[in-house]
PDB file of C-alpha atoms in Angstrom:
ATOM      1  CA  UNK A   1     -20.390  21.434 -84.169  1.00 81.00           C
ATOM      2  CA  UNK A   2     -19.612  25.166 -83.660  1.00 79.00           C
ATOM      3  CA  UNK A   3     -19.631  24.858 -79.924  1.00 78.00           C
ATOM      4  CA  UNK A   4     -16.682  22.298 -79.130  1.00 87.00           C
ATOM      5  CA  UNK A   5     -14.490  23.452 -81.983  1.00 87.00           C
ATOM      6  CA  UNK A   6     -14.764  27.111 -80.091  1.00 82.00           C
ATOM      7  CA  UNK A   7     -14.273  25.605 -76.783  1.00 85.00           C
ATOM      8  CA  UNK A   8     -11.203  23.392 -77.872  1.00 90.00           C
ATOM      9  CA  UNK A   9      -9.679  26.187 -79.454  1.00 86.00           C
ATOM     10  CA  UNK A  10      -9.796  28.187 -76.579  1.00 84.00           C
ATOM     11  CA  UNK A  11      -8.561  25.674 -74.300  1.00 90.00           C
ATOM     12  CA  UNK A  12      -5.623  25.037 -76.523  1.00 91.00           C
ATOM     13  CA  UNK A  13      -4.703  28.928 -77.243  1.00 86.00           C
ATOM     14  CA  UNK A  14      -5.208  29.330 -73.208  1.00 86.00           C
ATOM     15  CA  UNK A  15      -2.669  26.125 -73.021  1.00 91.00           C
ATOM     16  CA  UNK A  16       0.118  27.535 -75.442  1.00 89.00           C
ATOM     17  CA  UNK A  17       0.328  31.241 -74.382  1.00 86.00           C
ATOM     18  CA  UNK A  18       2.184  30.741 -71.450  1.00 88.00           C
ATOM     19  CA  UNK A  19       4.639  28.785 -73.202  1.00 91.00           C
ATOM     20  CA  UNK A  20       4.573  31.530 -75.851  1.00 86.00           C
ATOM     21  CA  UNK A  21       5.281  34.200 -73.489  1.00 85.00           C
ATOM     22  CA  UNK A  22       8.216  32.430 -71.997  1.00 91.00           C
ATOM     23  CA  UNK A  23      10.035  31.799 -75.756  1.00 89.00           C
ATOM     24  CA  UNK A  24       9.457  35.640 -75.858  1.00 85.00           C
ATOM     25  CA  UNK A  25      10.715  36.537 -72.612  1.00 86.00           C
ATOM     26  CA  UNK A  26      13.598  33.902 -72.834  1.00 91.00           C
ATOM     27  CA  UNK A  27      14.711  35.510 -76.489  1.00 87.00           C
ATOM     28  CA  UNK A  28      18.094  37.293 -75.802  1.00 88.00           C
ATOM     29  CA  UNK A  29      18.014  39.948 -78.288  1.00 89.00           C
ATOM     30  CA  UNK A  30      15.361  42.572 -79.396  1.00 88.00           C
ATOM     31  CA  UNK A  31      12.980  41.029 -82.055  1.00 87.00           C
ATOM     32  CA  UNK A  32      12.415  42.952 -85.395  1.00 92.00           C
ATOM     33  CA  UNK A  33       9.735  45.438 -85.272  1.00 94.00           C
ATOM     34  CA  UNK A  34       7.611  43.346 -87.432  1.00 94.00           C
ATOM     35  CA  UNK A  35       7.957  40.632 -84.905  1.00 89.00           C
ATOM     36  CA  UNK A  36       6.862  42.615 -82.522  1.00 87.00           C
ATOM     37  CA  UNK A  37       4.282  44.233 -84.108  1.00 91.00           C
ATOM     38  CA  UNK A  38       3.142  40.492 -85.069  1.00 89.00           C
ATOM     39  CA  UNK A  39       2.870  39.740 -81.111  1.00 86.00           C
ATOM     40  CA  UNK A  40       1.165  42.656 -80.239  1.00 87.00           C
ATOM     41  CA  UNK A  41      -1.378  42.045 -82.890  1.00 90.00           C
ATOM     42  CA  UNK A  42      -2.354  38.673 -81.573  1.00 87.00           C
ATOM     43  CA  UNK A  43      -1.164  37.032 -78.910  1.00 82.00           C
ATOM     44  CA  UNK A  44      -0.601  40.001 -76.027  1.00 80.00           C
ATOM     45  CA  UNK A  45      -3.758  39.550 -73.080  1.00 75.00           C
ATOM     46  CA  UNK A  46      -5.548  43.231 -75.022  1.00 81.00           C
ATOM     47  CA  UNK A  47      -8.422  43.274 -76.295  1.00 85.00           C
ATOM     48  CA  UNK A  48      -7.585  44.640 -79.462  1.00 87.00           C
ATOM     49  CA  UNK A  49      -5.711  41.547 -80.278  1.00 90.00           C
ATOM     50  CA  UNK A  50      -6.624  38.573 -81.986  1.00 89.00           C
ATOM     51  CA  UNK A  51      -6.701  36.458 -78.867  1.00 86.00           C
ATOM     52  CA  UNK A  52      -8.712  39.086 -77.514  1.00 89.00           C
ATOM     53  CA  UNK A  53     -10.730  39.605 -79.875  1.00 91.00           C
ATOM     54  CA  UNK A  54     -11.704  35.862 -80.155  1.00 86.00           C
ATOM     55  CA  UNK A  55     -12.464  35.332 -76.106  1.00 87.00           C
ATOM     56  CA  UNK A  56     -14.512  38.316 -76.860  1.00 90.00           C
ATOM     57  CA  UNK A  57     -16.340  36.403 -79.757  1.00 88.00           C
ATOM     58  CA  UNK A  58     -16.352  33.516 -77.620  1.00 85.00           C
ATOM     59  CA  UNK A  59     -17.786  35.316 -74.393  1.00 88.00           C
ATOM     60  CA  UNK A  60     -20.759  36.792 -76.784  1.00 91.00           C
ATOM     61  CA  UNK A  61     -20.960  33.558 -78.147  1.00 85.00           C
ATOM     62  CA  UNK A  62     -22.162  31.977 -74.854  1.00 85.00           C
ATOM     63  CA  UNK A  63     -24.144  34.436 -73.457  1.00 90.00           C
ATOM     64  CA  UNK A  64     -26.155  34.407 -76.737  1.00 90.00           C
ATOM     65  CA  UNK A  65     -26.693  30.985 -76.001  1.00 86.00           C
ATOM     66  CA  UNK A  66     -27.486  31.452 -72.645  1.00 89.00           C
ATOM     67  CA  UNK A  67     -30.307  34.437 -73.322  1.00 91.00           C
ATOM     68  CA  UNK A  68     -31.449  31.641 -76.146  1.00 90.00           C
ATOM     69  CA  UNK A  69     -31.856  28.780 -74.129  1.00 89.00           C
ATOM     70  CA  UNK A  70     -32.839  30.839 -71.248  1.00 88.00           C
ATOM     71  CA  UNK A  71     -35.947  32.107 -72.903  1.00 87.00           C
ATOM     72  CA  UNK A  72     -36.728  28.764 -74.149  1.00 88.00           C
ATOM     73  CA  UNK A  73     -36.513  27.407 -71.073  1.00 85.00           C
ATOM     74  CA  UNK A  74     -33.725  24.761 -71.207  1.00 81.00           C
ATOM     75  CA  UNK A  75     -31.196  26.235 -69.194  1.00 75.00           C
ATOM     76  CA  UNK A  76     -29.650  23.960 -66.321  1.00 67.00           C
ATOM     77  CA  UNK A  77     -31.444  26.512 -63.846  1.00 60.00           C
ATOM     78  CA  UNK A  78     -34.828  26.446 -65.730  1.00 50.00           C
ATOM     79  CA  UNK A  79     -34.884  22.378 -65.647  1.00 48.00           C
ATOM     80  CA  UNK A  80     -35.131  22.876 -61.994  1.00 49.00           C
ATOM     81  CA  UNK A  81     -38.400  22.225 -60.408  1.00 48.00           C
ATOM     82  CA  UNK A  82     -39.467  24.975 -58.508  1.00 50.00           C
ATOM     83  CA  UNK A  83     -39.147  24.469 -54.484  1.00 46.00           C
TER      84      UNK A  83
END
């Protein structure tokens, strides 16, 4: 259940930042410093951010699952018969 929930939330925060940066880049006056503050703290492409942080999580995530199923065997690759 884990899996899809991370996958659909990253396909849906990857769908909605562009749009995000365009209502910031479209705003005609300087936003608060909180505001600001508020962007850079989770939506700017850094990995310090919360969208960074979670496509870090996310990234870790998989290749966990990767070394996991790799050493059990079940990756796509490992299914393979051998030529």
């Amino acid at each position: 259940r884990v899996q899809p929930y991370l996958a659909q939330t990253h396909q849906q925060m990857r769908d909605i930042a562009p749009a995000l940066e365009r209502l910031w880049s479209a705003q005609q006056v300087a936003p608060p410093p909180s505001v600001a503050e508020f962007r850079q703290a989770t939506w700017m492409d850094d990995e310090r951010s919360l969208r960074g942080r979670l496509d870090a999580a996310i990234l870790a995530h998989a290749k966990a699952w990767q070394r996991v199923l790799g050493d059990c065997g079940l990756t796509p690759d490992a299914a393979r018969p051998q030529s």
